[in-house]
Amino acid sequence: MATTAPLAEPQARYDSLLATVNSLECTYRAGIKFKHSNWDGGAKKFLNVYMGILGALDQVKIEICREEDFKQVEGLWPKFLVLGGRVNKLLDWTAAYIGKYTIMYRPVYKELYAAVLGLSKNADHGEELFDHIIQMNEVLERIRPAPALSWLEDGSDLKPCAEFEAVYAEFGQLEKDPHNFQQQQESYVLRSYDLLCRALRALTLPEHMANPQHEEDNFFHNDRRPTYVEFPYGSDEFLYGFGARKGIFEVKANMGGAIPQEHESRVNYTWKWLAARVPLYRPPGYAEMRRKAEEEAEANARKEAEKKTAKLQSSKKNKKGRESRKRKKSKKSKKNKKNDKNDKTGAPVLPTPPGERDPNERPVAGSSKRGRGRGSGRGSRWGRARRRA
């Protein structure tokens, strides 16, 4: 009977995990070098680092369940919690690191996708880990190789893929229960769907294409179901399609494959068929209703244009009036400043003629006579001259 190795001391387990985290952090700080001659080397190094982070994360989850062991050593449990936070920080760095050099990680796309998929299937994760899974899925969607890269250069067939061949062989071994029991049928469907998803991942194609309700599948619509389901292999319907139903060549084109020139002209693409053979429904009086709607829309547009023009002209007129008033006010202000300057500099002031009032003279306080000009007082020179006369 096999015996399990005794569990190491809490301090030793903590030291081992601490050394792993320190090594991963040093790798991130040093950076992962990408050489033009060997991009795969940098991508594989990053993959190893990422798998090391996931391994450290799993170890943290295991040790959390042994909380009592760490609490037996004074001060060790708080240190362990801090170490777990550093592991979560490494996960944040991972998504940000890939986002800077997206195209360089294509060689390890499948491995990264499988790692994130396994991480998402783990139900025991918190909010931080959930955010990391979302970020990684967004990044992986950007670096996913184009479907055309899964084909040979001439487009005749898919590139050899051992993973796909293994999935295909397993799919061929599925046996449908002839008695049509519900439990066996459900198991058959689930296994078929799982194998189909694995095949798409092996070909770096989106997994949502395996959904029976996918808009590009239409498997349960008789008038849009692909022809390769029912028509014999090699027939024109099987190859080129029929009506609004896809043929095998159109399916190949959707998966990124190239269609030979001798067959290109015969492919009955569904979008061409729908545009040419399916007329849109027009209710009675549709032409008249459309004409009236267009006239009404044109009239409304004309009114809006006139309103904008009138508003613009009014704004220009108001602006011109404001500028004119501003210029007049400026001229008047300059004139007043000039007069004040002459008074201050002692310029000669001419005498006011007899019988006229000096405009600069202020009325004398308590005087009942208004309009008396300068020099009209009793003791003035002009007053004495009038009395003599």
mmCIF file of C-alpha atoms in Angstrom:
data_model
loop_
_atom_site.group_PDB
_atom_site.id
_atom_site.type_symbol
_atom_site.label_atom_id
_atom_site.label_comp_id
_atom_site.label_asym_id
_atom_site.label_seq_id
_atom_site.Cartn_x
_atom_site.Cartn_y
_atom_site.Cartn_z
ATOM 1 C CA MET A 1 0.000 0.000 0.000
ATOM 2 C CA ALA A 2 1.399 3.363 -1.042
ATOM 3 C CA THR A 3 1.995 5.890 1.691
ATOM 4 C CA THR A 4 1.805 9.654 1.289
ATOM 5 C CA ALA A 5 4.804 11.780 2.199
ATOM 6 C CA PRO A 6 4.501 13.667 5.471
ATOM 7 C CA LEU A 7 3.456 17.294 5.157
ATOM 8 C CA ALA A 8 6.283 19.771 5.571
ATOM 9 C CA GLU A 9 6.324 22.334 8.332
ATOM 10 C CA PRO A 10 4.297 25.542 7.748
ATOM 11 C CA GLN A 11 7.445 27.684 7.754
ATOM 12 C CA ALA A 12 9.073 25.483 5.110
ATOM 13 C CA ARG A 13 5.973 25.600 2.908
ATOM 14 C CA TYR A 14 5.817 29.367 3.250
ATOM 15 C CA ASP A 15 9.507 29.744 2.374
ATOM 16 C CA SER A 16 9.071 27.575 -0.732
ATOM 17 C CA LEU A 17 6.097 29.607 -1.936
ATOM 18 C CA LEU A 18 7.919 32.862 -1.145
ATOM 19 C CA ALA A 19 10.903 31.806 -3.268
ATOM 20 C CA THR A 20 8.581 30.980 -6.179
ATOM 21 C CA VAL A 21 6.820 34.355 -6.005
ATOM 22 C CA ASN A 22 10.127 36.245 -5.737
ATOM 23 C CA SER A 23 11.428 34.450 -8.824
ATOM 24 C CA LEU A 24 8.292 35.275 -10.815
ATOM 25 C CA GLU A 25 8.441 38.938 -9.808
ATOM 26 C CA CYS A 26 12.104 39.156 -10.811
ATOM 27 C CA THR A 27 11.246 37.706 -14.214
ATOM 28 C CA TYR A 28 8.579 40.349 -14.771
ATOM 29 C CA ARG A 29 10.879 43.168 -13.691
ATOM 30 C CA ALA A 30 13.635 41.956 -15.999
ATOM 31 C CA GLY A 31 11.197 41.702 -18.899
ATOM 32 C CA ILE A 32 10.779 39.049 -21.556
ATOM 33 C CA LYS A 33 12.974 39.689 -24.567
ATOM 34 C CA PHE A 34 11.591 39.115 -28.050
ATOM 35 C CA LYS A 35 14.097 38.616 -30.843
ATOM 36 C CA HIS A 36 13.099 38.967 -34.480
ATOM 37 C CA SER A 37 14.827 35.695 -35.243
ATOM 38 C CA ASN A 38 13.090 33.781 -32.455
ATOM 39 C CA TRP A 39 9.731 35.153 -31.362
ATOM 40 C CA ASP A 40 8.576 31.700 -30.302
ATOM 41 C CA GLY A 41 11.240 31.601 -27.600
ATOM 42 C CA GLY A 42 9.926 34.740 -25.881
ATOM 43 C CA ALA A 43 6.318 33.567 -26.142
ATOM 44 C CA LYS A 44 7.152 30.171 -24.641
ATOM 45 C CA LYS A 45 9.078 31.813 -21.820
ATOM 46 C CA PHE A 46 6.055 33.954 -21.019
ATOM 47 C CA LEU A 47 3.845 30.858 -21.092
ATOM 48 C CA ASN A 48 6.116 29.168 -18.544
ATOM 49 C CA VAL A 49 5.918 32.233 -16.305
ATOM 50 C CA TYR A 50 2.134 32.342 -16.571
ATOM 51 C CA MET A 51 1.805 28.651 -15.757
ATOM 52 C CA GLY A 52 4.075 29.245 -12.765
ATOM 53 C CA ILE A 53 1.733 32.003 -11.548
ATOM 54 C CA LEU A 54 -1.267 29.706 -11.869
ATOM 55 C CA GLY A 55 0.644 27.014 -9.971
ATOM 56 C CA ALA A 56 1.420 29.492 -7.179
ATOM 57 C CA LEU A 57 -2.239 30.506 -7.128
ATOM 58 C CA ASP A 58 -3.311 26.882 -6.718
ATOM 59 C CA GLN A 59 -0.807 26.463 -3.898
ATOM 60 C CA VAL A 60 -2.210 29.545 -2.136
ATOM 61 C CA LYS A 61 -5.733 28.094 -2.368
ATOM 62 C CA ILE A 62 -4.550 24.808 -0.876
ATOM 63 C CA GLU A 63 -2.687 26.481 1.977
ATOM 64 C CA ILE A 64 -5.654 28.694 2.853
ATOM 65 C CA CYS A 65 -7.503 25.535 3.841
ATOM 66 C CA ARG A 66 -4.688 24.846 6.331
ATOM 67 C CA GLU A 67 -5.058 28.127 8.148
ATOM 68 C CA GLU A 68 -4.676 26.539 11.577
ATOM 69 C CA ASP A 69 -1.219 25.206 10.732
ATOM 70 C CA PHE A 70 0.073 28.679 9.874
ATOM 71 C CA LYS A 71 -1.498 30.258 12.944
ATOM 72 C CA GLN A 72 0.538 27.944 15.136
ATOM 73 C CA VAL A 73 3.642 29.872 14.107
ATOM 74 C CA GLU A 74 3.564 33.413 15.449
ATOM 75 C CA GLY A 75 3.273 36.078 12.742
ATOM 76 C CA LEU A 76 3.265 33.588 9.852
ATOM 77 C CA TRP A 77 -0.397 33.807 8.842
ATOM 78 C CA PRO A 78 -0.377 37.600 8.149
ATOM 79 C CA LYS A 79 2.756 37.120 6.042
ATOM 80 C CA PHE A 80 1.010 34.389 4.086
ATOM 81 C CA LEU A 81 -1.955 36.676 3.356
ATOM 82 C CA VAL A 82 0.418 39.351 2.049
ATOM 83 C CA LEU A 83 2.052 36.723 -0.150
ATOM 84 C CA GLY A 84 -1.347 35.782 -1.588
ATOM 85 C CA GLY A 85 -1.912 39.437 -2.502
ATOM 86 C CA ARG A 86 1.401 39.471 -4.377
ATOM 87 C CA VAL A 87 0.246 36.480 -6.431
ATOM 88 C CA ASN A 88 -2.948 38.344 -7.386
ATOM 89 C CA LYS A 89 -0.796 41.318 -8.386
ATOM 90 C CA LEU A 90 1.156 39.057 -10.715
ATOM 91 C CA LEU A 91 -2.109 38.122 -12.427
ATOM 92 C CA ASP A 92 -2.830 41.806 -13.064
ATOM 93 C CA TRP A 93 0.617 42.259 -14.589
ATOM 94 C CA THR A 94 0.023 39.301 -16.890
ATOM 95 C CA ALA A 95 -2.980 40.779 -18.717
ATOM 96 C CA ALA A 96 -1.261 44.166 -19.019
ATOM 97 C CA TYR A 97 1.949 42.540 -20.300
ATOM 98 C CA ILE A 98 0.184 40.637 -23.065
ATOM 99 C CA GLY A 99 -1.748 43.750 -24.095
ATOM 100 C CA LYS A 100 1.515 45.517 -25.048
ATOM 101 C CA TYR A 101 2.814 42.801 -27.390
ATOM 102 C CA THR A 102 -0.308 41.047 -28.612
ATOM 103 C CA ILE A 103 0.826 39.602 -31.941
ATOM 104 C CA MET A 104 3.978 38.081 -30.449
ATOM 105 C CA TYR A 105 1.970 35.655 -28.307
ATOM 106 C CA ARG A 106 0.198 33.945 -31.189
ATOM 107 C CA PRO A 107 2.536 30.906 -31.094
ATOM 108 C CA VAL A 108 1.226 30.034 -27.611
ATOM 109 C CA TYR A 109 -2.396 31.086 -28.146
ATOM 110 C CA LYS A 110 -3.783 27.562 -27.707
ATOM 111 C CA GLU A 111 -1.864 26.938 -24.490
ATOM 112 C CA LEU A 112 -2.878 30.288 -22.996
ATOM 113 C CA TYR A 113 -6.496 29.720 -23.986
ATOM 114 C CA ALA A 114 -6.498 26.264 -22.395
ATOM 115 C CA ALA A 115 -5.000 27.692 -19.188
ATOM 116 C CA VAL A 116 -7.603 30.470 -18.962
ATOM 117 C CA LEU A 117 -10.370 27.987 -19.773
ATOM 118 C CA GLY A 118 -9.258 25.721 -16.930
ATOM 119 C CA LEU A 119 -9.070 28.735 -14.632
ATOM 120 C CA SER A 120 -12.617 29.804 -15.507
ATOM 121 C CA LYS A 121 -14.006 26.329 -14.757
ATOM 122 C CA ASN A 122 -12.844 26.658 -11.169
ATOM 123 C CA ALA A 123 -15.897 27.824 -9.237
ATOM 124 C CA ASP A 124 -13.869 28.862 -6.195
ATOM 125 C CA HIS A 125 -12.567 32.264 -7.243
ATOM 126 C CA GLY A 126 -13.096 35.787 -5.996
ATOM 127 C CA GLU A 127 -13.765 39.067 -7.729
ATOM 128 C CA GLU A 128 -10.111 39.766 -8.562
ATOM 129 C CA LEU A 129 -9.672 36.422 -10.287
ATOM 130 C CA PHE A 130 -12.948 36.887 -12.144
ATOM 131 C CA ASP A 131 -11.729 40.258 -13.471
ATOM 132 C CA HIS A 132 -8.486 38.623 -14.590
ATOM 133 C CA ILE A 133 -10.394 35.965 -16.548
ATOM 134 C CA ILE A 134 -12.404 38.662 -18.341
ATOM 135 C CA GLN A 135 -9.257 40.644 -19.208
ATOM 136 C CA MET A 136 -7.461 37.560 -20.490
ATOM 137 C CA ASN A 137 -10.428 36.570 -22.664
ATOM 138 C CA GLU A 138 -10.434 40.036 -24.234
ATOM 139 C CA VAL A 139 -6.698 39.851 -24.897
ATOM 140 C CA LEU A 140 -6.899 36.319 -26.297
ATOM 141 C CA GLU A 141 -9.650 37.395 -28.671
ATOM 142 C CA ARG A 142 -7.286 40.035 -30.076
ATOM 143 C CA ILE A 143 -4.322 37.691 -30.506
ATOM 144 C CA ARG A 144 -6.331 34.764 -31.886
ATOM 145 C CA PRO A 145 -4.768 33.819 -35.241
ATOM 146 C CA ALA A 146 -6.852 34.424 -38.325
ATOM 147 C CA PRO A 147 -8.759 31.345 -39.586
ATOM 148 C CA ALA A 148 -6.806 31.494 -42.851
ATOM 149 C CA LEU A 149 -3.627 30.598 -40.943
ATOM 150 C CA SER A 150 -5.084 27.141 -40.193
ATOM 151 C CA TRP A 151 -4.986 26.249 -43.898
ATOM 152 C CA LEU A 152 -2.187 25.291 -46.253
ATOM 153 C CA GLU A 153 -0.779 28.002 -48.508
ATOM 154 C CA ASP A 154 -2.755 26.771 -51.526
ATOM 155 C CA GLY A 155 -5.929 26.502 -49.415
ATOM 156 C CA SER A 156 -6.521 22.900 -50.441
ATOM 157 C CA ASP A 157 -6.704 21.479 -46.908
ATOM 158 C CA LEU A 158 -6.175 22.246 -43.254
ATOM 159 C CA LYS A 159 -2.664 22.139 -41.866
ATOM 160 C CA PRO A 160 -1.753 18.890 -40.126
ATOM 161 C CA CYS A 161 -2.871 19.066 -36.516
ATOM 162 C CA ALA A 162 -2.399 16.081 -34.231
ATOM 163 C CA GLU A 163 -4.803 17.526 -31.681
ATOM 164 C CA PHE A 164 -7.580 17.836 -34.249
ATOM 165 C CA GLU A 165 -6.947 14.333 -35.596
ATOM 166 C CA ALA A 166 -7.256 12.896 -32.086
ATOM 167 C CA VAL A 167 -10.536 14.724 -31.510
ATOM 168 C CA TYR A 168 -11.850 13.592 -34.891
ATOM 169 C CA ALA A 169 -10.981 9.959 -34.147
ATOM 170 C CA GLU A 170 -12.734 10.171 -30.786
ATOM 171 C CA PHE A 171 -15.764 11.721 -32.457
ATOM 172 C CA GLY A 172 -15.940 8.831 -34.932
ATOM 173 C CA GLN A 173 -16.071 6.329 -32.084
ATOM 174 C CA LEU A 174 -19.235 7.792 -30.614
ATOM 175 C CA GLU A 175 -22.132 5.376 -30.827
ATOM 176 C CA LYS A 176 -25.727 6.473 -30.757
ATOM 177 C CA ASP A 177 -28.034 4.348 -28.623
ATOM 178 C CA PRO A 178 -30.480 2.564 -30.963
ATOM 179 C CA HIS A 179 -33.105 2.358 -28.228
ATOM 180 C CA ASN A 180 -33.274 6.160 -28.094
ATOM 181 C CA PHE A 181 -33.249 6.358 -24.313
ATOM 182 C CA GLN A 182 -33.249 9.954 -23.104
ATOM 183 C CA GLN A 183 -30.300 9.568 -20.756
ATOM 184 C CA GLN A 184 -28.084 8.022 -23.418
ATOM 185 C CA GLN A 185 -29.215 10.624 -25.963
ATOM 186 C CA GLU A 186 -28.319 13.482 -23.627
ATOM 187 C CA SER A 187 -24.919 11.952 -22.962
ATOM 188 C CA TYR A 188 -24.348 11.531 -26.705
ATOM 189 C CA VAL A 189 -25.250 15.169 -27.420
ATOM 190 C CA LEU A 190 -23.091 16.534 -24.599
ATOM 191 C CA ARG A 191 -20.073 14.486 -25.639
ATOM 192 C CA SER A 192 -20.534 15.482 -29.278
ATOM 193 C CA TYR A 193 -20.747 19.154 -28.352
ATOM 194 C CA ASP A 194 -17.658 18.938 -26.148
ATOM 195 C CA LEU A 195 -15.659 17.266 -28.923
ATOM 196 C CA LEU A 196 -16.808 19.884 -31.420
ATOM 197 C CA CYS A 197 -15.620 22.676 -29.112
ATOM 198 C CA ARG A 198 -12.265 20.939 -28.724
ATOM 199 C CA ALA A 199 -11.949 20.604 -32.498
ATOM 200 C CA LEU A 200 -12.616 24.322 -32.964
ATOM 201 C CA ARG A 201 -10.008 25.171 -30.338
ATOM 202 C CA ALA A 202 -7.511 22.951 -32.112
ATOM 203 C CA LEU A 203 -8.160 24.895 -35.325
ATOM 204 C CA THR A 204 -8.056 28.268 -33.465
ATOM 205 C CA LEU A 205 -11.642 28.974 -34.505
ATOM 206 C CA PRO A 206 -14.207 30.667 -32.223
ATOM 207 C CA GLU A 207 -16.026 28.196 -30.000
ATOM 208 C CA HIS A 208 -19.358 29.949 -30.444
ATOM 209 C CA MET A 209 -19.506 28.414 -33.934
ATOM 210 C CA ALA A 210 -20.336 25.120 -32.202
ATOM 211 C CA ASN A 211 -23.562 26.525 -30.783
ATOM 212 C CA PRO A 212 -26.547 24.939 -32.613
ATOM 213 C CA GLN A 213 -28.430 28.225 -32.300
ATOM 214 C CA HIS A 214 -25.619 30.239 -33.871
ATOM 215 C CA GLU A 215 -26.897 32.627 -36.523
ATOM 216 C CA GLU A 216 -24.463 31.241 -39.105
ATOM 217 C CA ASP A 217 -25.533 27.631 -38.517
ATOM 218 C CA ASN A 218 -29.309 27.567 -39.053
ATOM 219 C CA PHE A 219 -29.231 23.800 -38.580
ATOM 220 C CA PHE A 220 -32.868 23.627 -37.498
ATOM 221 C CA HIS A 221 -34.217 25.780 -40.360
ATOM 222 C CA ASN A 222 -35.245 23.712 -43.348
ATOM 223 C CA ASP A 223 -34.848 26.573 -45.817
ATOM 224 C CA ARG A 224 -31.394 27.654 -44.533
ATOM 225 C CA ARG A 225 -29.791 24.423 -43.283
ATOM 226 C CA PRO A 226 -26.426 23.637 -44.975
ATOM 227 C CA THR A 227 -26.786 21.287 -47.927
ATOM 228 C CA TYR A 228 -23.978 18.922 -46.846
ATOM 229 C CA VAL A 229 -26.337 17.555 -44.170
ATOM 230 C CA GLU A 230 -28.724 15.912 -46.657
ATOM 231 C CA PHE A 231 -27.334 15.974 -50.208
ATOM 232 C CA PRO A 232 -24.892 13.265 -51.330
ATOM 233 C CA TYR A 233 -21.184 13.924 -51.214
ATOM 234 C CA GLY A 234 -19.783 15.460 -54.403
ATOM 235 C CA SER A 235 -23.126 16.642 -55.790
ATOM 236 C CA ASP A 236 -23.543 20.217 -57.023
ATOM 237 C CA GLU A 237 -25.869 21.004 -54.133
ATOM 238 C CA PHE A 238 -23.325 19.596 -51.676
ATOM 239 C CA LEU A 239 -20.488 21.674 -53.139
ATOM 240 C CA TYR A 240 -22.095 24.948 -54.225
ATOM 241 C CA GLY A 241 -25.277 25.218 -52.163
ATOM 242 C CA PHE A 242 -28.897 25.441 -53.132
ATOM 243 C CA GLY A 243 -31.067 28.549 -52.832
ATOM 244 C CA ALA A 244 -30.483 30.134 -49.433
ATOM 245 C CA ARG A 245 -28.673 27.037 -48.131
ATOM 246 C CA LYS A 246 -24.897 26.988 -47.840
ATOM 247 C CA GLY A 247 -22.720 24.556 -49.701
ATOM 248 C CA ILE A 248 -19.475 23.089 -48.450
ATOM 249 C CA PHE A 249 -17.404 25.665 -50.358
ATOM 250 C CA GLU A 250 -19.109 28.573 -48.599
ATOM 251 C CA VAL A 251 -18.554 26.876 -45.245
ATOM 252 C CA LYS A 252 -14.895 26.520 -46.181
ATOM 253 C CA ALA A 253 -14.717 30.219 -47.095
ATOM 254 C CA ASN A 254 -16.255 31.177 -43.739
ATOM 255 C CA MET A 255 -13.529 29.149 -42.018
ATOM 256 C CA GLY A 256 -10.803 31.083 -43.841
ATOM 257 C CA GLY A 257 -10.112 28.611 -46.638
ATOM 258 C CA ALA A 258 -9.529 29.595 -50.259
ATOM 259 C CA ILE A 259 -11.867 28.379 -53.012
ATOM 260 C CA PRO A 260 -10.301 27.233 -56.310
ATOM 261 C CA GLN A 261 -10.900 29.606 -59.207
ATOM 262 C CA GLU A 262 -12.686 26.969 -61.288
ATOM 263 C CA HIS A 263 -15.300 26.644 -58.525
ATOM 264 C CA GLU A 264 -15.506 30.268 -57.388
ATOM 265 C CA SER A 265 -17.991 31.361 -60.044
ATOM 266 C CA ARG A 266 -20.341 28.437 -59.319
ATOM 267 C CA VAL A 267 -20.598 28.971 -55.564
ATOM 268 C CA ASN A 268 -24.117 30.123 -54.770
ATOM 269 C CA TYR A 269 -23.355 32.427 -51.861
ATOM 270 C CA THR A 270 -26.426 32.825 -49.681
ATOM 271 C CA TRP A 271 -26.160 36.599 -49.454
ATOM 272 C CA LYS A 272 -26.174 36.869 -53.272
ATOM 273 C CA TRP A 273 -29.167 34.545 -53.490
ATOM 274 C CA LEU A 274 -31.123 36.490 -50.887
ATOM 275 C CA ALA A 275 -30.374 39.810 -52.556
ATOM 276 C CA ALA A 276 -31.358 38.568 -56.019
ATOM 277 C CA ARG A 277 -34.262 36.175 -55.381
ATOM 278 C CA VAL A 278 -36.049 37.290 -52.229
ATOM 279 C CA PRO A 279 -38.055 40.483 -52.997
ATOM 280 C CA LEU A 280 -38.932 42.698 -50.086
ATOM 281 C CA TYR A 281 -42.606 43.023 -49.171
ATOM 282 C CA ARG A 282 -44.168 46.343 -50.226
ATOM 283 C CA PRO A 283 -47.638 47.266 -48.876
ATOM 284 C CA PRO A 284 -50.228 48.825 -51.212
ATOM 285 C CA GLY A 285 -49.534 52.507 -51.829
ATOM 286 C CA TYR A 286 -45.934 52.137 -50.676
ATOM 287 C CA ALA A 287 -44.546 54.384 -53.444
ATOM 288 C CA GLU A 288 -46.949 57.233 -52.608
ATOM 289 C CA MET A 289 -46.259 56.945 -48.875
ATOM 290 C CA ARG A 290 -42.526 56.980 -49.486
ATOM 291 C CA ARG A 291 -42.811 60.041 -51.773
ATOM 292 C CA LYS A 292 -44.799 61.966 -49.144
ATOM 293 C CA ALA A 293 -42.369 60.982 -46.426
ATOM 294 C CA GLU A 294 -39.431 62.176 -48.517
ATOM 295 C CA GLU A 295 -41.174 65.494 -49.292
ATOM 296 C CA GLU A 296 -41.985 66.024 -45.628
ATOM 297 C CA ALA A 297 -38.420 65.237 -44.619
ATOM 298 C CA GLU A 298 -37.111 67.653 -47.261
ATOM 299 C CA ALA A 299 -39.482 70.430 -46.086
ATOM 300 C CA ASN A 300 -38.430 69.933 -42.481
ATOM 301 C CA ALA A 301 -34.793 70.063 -43.476
ATOM 302 C CA ARG A 302 -35.405 73.298 -45.413
ATOM 303 C CA LYS A 303 -37.142 74.901 -42.412
ATOM 304 C CA GLU A 304 -34.312 73.944 -40.130
ATOM 305 C CA ALA A 305 -31.809 75.443 -42.572
ATOM 306 C CA GLU A 306 -33.801 78.708 -42.764
ATOM 307 C CA LYS A 307 -33.975 78.930 -38.972
ATOM 308 C CA LYS A 308 -30.249 78.459 -38.702
ATOM 309 C CA THR A 309 -29.619 81.112 -41.385
ATOM 310 C CA ALA A 310 -31.922 83.656 -39.706
ATOM 311 C CA LYS A 311 -30.341 83.005 -36.343
ATOM 312 C CA LEU A 312 -26.885 83.455 -37.822
ATOM 313 C CA GLN A 313 -27.822 86.745 -39.526
ATOM 314 C CA SER A 314 -29.423 88.073 -36.335
ATOM 315 C CA SER A 315 -26.312 87.164 -34.415
ATOM 316 C CA LYS A 316 -24.115 88.989 -36.947
ATOM 317 C CA LYS A 317 -26.368 92.084 -36.833
ATOM 318 C CA ASN A 318 -26.323 92.204 -33.047
ATOM 319 C CA LYS A 319 -22.591 91.792 -33.074
ATOM 320 C CA LYS A 320 -22.193 94.657 -35.554
ATOM 321 C CA GLY A 321 -24.406 96.931 -33.398
ATOM 322 C CA ARG A 322 -22.412 96.096 -30.292
ATOM 323 C CA GLU A 323 -19.166 96.874 -32.078
ATOM 324 C CA SER A 324 -20.544 100.222 -33.360
ATOM 325 C CA ARG A 325 -21.664 101.271 -29.894
ATOM 326 C CA LYS A 326 -18.350 100.203 -28.511
ATOM 327 C CA ARG A 327 -16.465 102.347 -31.066
ATOM 328 C CA LYS A 328 -18.627 105.411 -30.306
ATOM 329 C CA LYS A 329 -18.117 104.967 -26.604
ATOM 330 C CA SER A 330 -14.391 104.619 -27.146
ATOM 331 C CA LYS A 331 -14.236 107.847 -29.205
ATOM 332 C CA LYS A 332 -16.201 109.771 -26.581
ATOM 333 C CA SER A 333 -13.969 108.465 -23.837
ATOM 334 C CA LYS A 334 -10.854 109.518 -25.747
ATOM 335 C CA LYS A 335 -12.293 113.036 -26.280
ATOM 336 C CA ASN A 336 -13.078 113.459 -22.584
ATOM 337 C CA LYS A 337 -9.616 112.287 -21.657
ATOM 338 C CA LYS A 338 -8.133 114.859 -24.054
ATOM 339 C CA ASN A 339 -10.128 117.729 -22.494
ATOM 340 C CA ASP A 340 -9.104 116.683 -19.004
ATOM 341 C CA LYS A 341 -5.506 116.602 -20.127
ATOM 342 C CA ASN A 342 -5.701 120.191 -21.499
ATOM 343 C CA ASP A 343 -7.135 121.435 -18.207
ATOM 344 C CA LYS A 344 -4.383 119.789 -16.208
ATOM 345 C CA THR A 345 -1.559 121.066 -18.422
ATOM 346 C CA GLY A 346 -2.617 124.752 -17.967
ATOM 347 C CA ALA A 347 -3.687 125.451 -21.550
ATOM 348 C CA PRO A 348 -4.968 129.078 -22.074
ATOM 349 C CA VAL A 349 -8.684 129.558 -21.493
ATOM 350 C CA LEU A 350 -10.317 132.206 -23.674
ATOM 351 C CA PRO A 351 -12.677 134.695 -21.996
ATOM 352 C CA THR A 352 -16.357 134.094 -22.361
ATOM 353 C CA PRO A 353 -18.120 136.671 -24.552
ATOM 354 C CA PRO A 354 -20.659 138.996 -22.854
ATOM 355 C CA GLY A 355 -24.061 137.472 -22.230
ATOM 356 C CA GLU A 356 -22.867 133.887 -22.647
ATOM 357 C CA ARG A 357 -22.419 131.285 -19.991
ATOM 358 C CA ASP A 358 -19.234 129.376 -19.552
ATOM 359 C CA PRO A 359 -20.115 125.668 -19.992
ATOM 360 C CA ASN A 360 -17.402 124.655 -17.532
ATOM 361 C CA GLU A 361 -18.705 126.926 -14.772
ATOM 362 C CA ARG A 362 -20.725 125.375 -12.015
ATOM 363 C CA PRO A 363 -23.734 127.277 -10.605
ATOM 364 C CA VAL A 364 -23.079 129.103 -7.336
ATOM 365 C CA ALA A 365 -24.670 127.496 -4.322
ATOM 366 C CA GLY A 366 -27.685 129.492 -3.073
ATOM 367 C CA SER A 367 -27.966 131.605 -6.258
ATOM 368 C CA SER A 368 -31.535 132.091 -7.483
ATOM 369 C CA LYS A 369 -30.481 133.349 -10.900
ATOM 370 C CA ARG A 370 -29.905 130.652 -13.417
ATOM 371 C CA GLY A 371 -28.186 130.983 -16.673
ATOM 372 C CA ARG A 372 -25.974 133.888 -15.551
ATOM 373 C CA GLY A 373 -22.824 133.703 -17.529
ATOM 374 C CA ARG A 374 -19.312 134.301 -16.389
ATOM 375 C CA GLY A 375 -18.611 137.955 -15.504
ATOM 376 C CA SER A 376 -22.241 138.852 -14.933
ATOM 377 C CA GLY A 377 -21.750 139.445 -11.184
ATOM 378 C CA ARG A 378 -22.031 142.915 -9.545
ATOM 379 C CA GLY A 379 -18.300 143.352 -8.947
ATOM 380 C CA SER A 380 -17.097 142.119 -12.307
ATOM 381 C CA ARG A 381 -15.665 144.220 -15.098
ATOM 382 C CA TRP A 382 -18.599 143.616 -17.405
ATOM 383 C CA GLY A 383 -21.071 144.538 -14.634
ATOM 384 C CA ARG A 384 -19.441 147.901 -14.029
ATOM 385 C CA ALA A 385 -19.454 148.691 -17.736
ATOM 386 C CA ARG A 386 -23.217 148.032 -17.949
ATOM 387 C CA ARG A 387 -23.931 150.277 -14.964
ATOM 388 C CA ARG A 388 -21.995 153.177 -16.481
ATOM 389 C CA ALA A 389 -23.951 152.815 -19.665
#
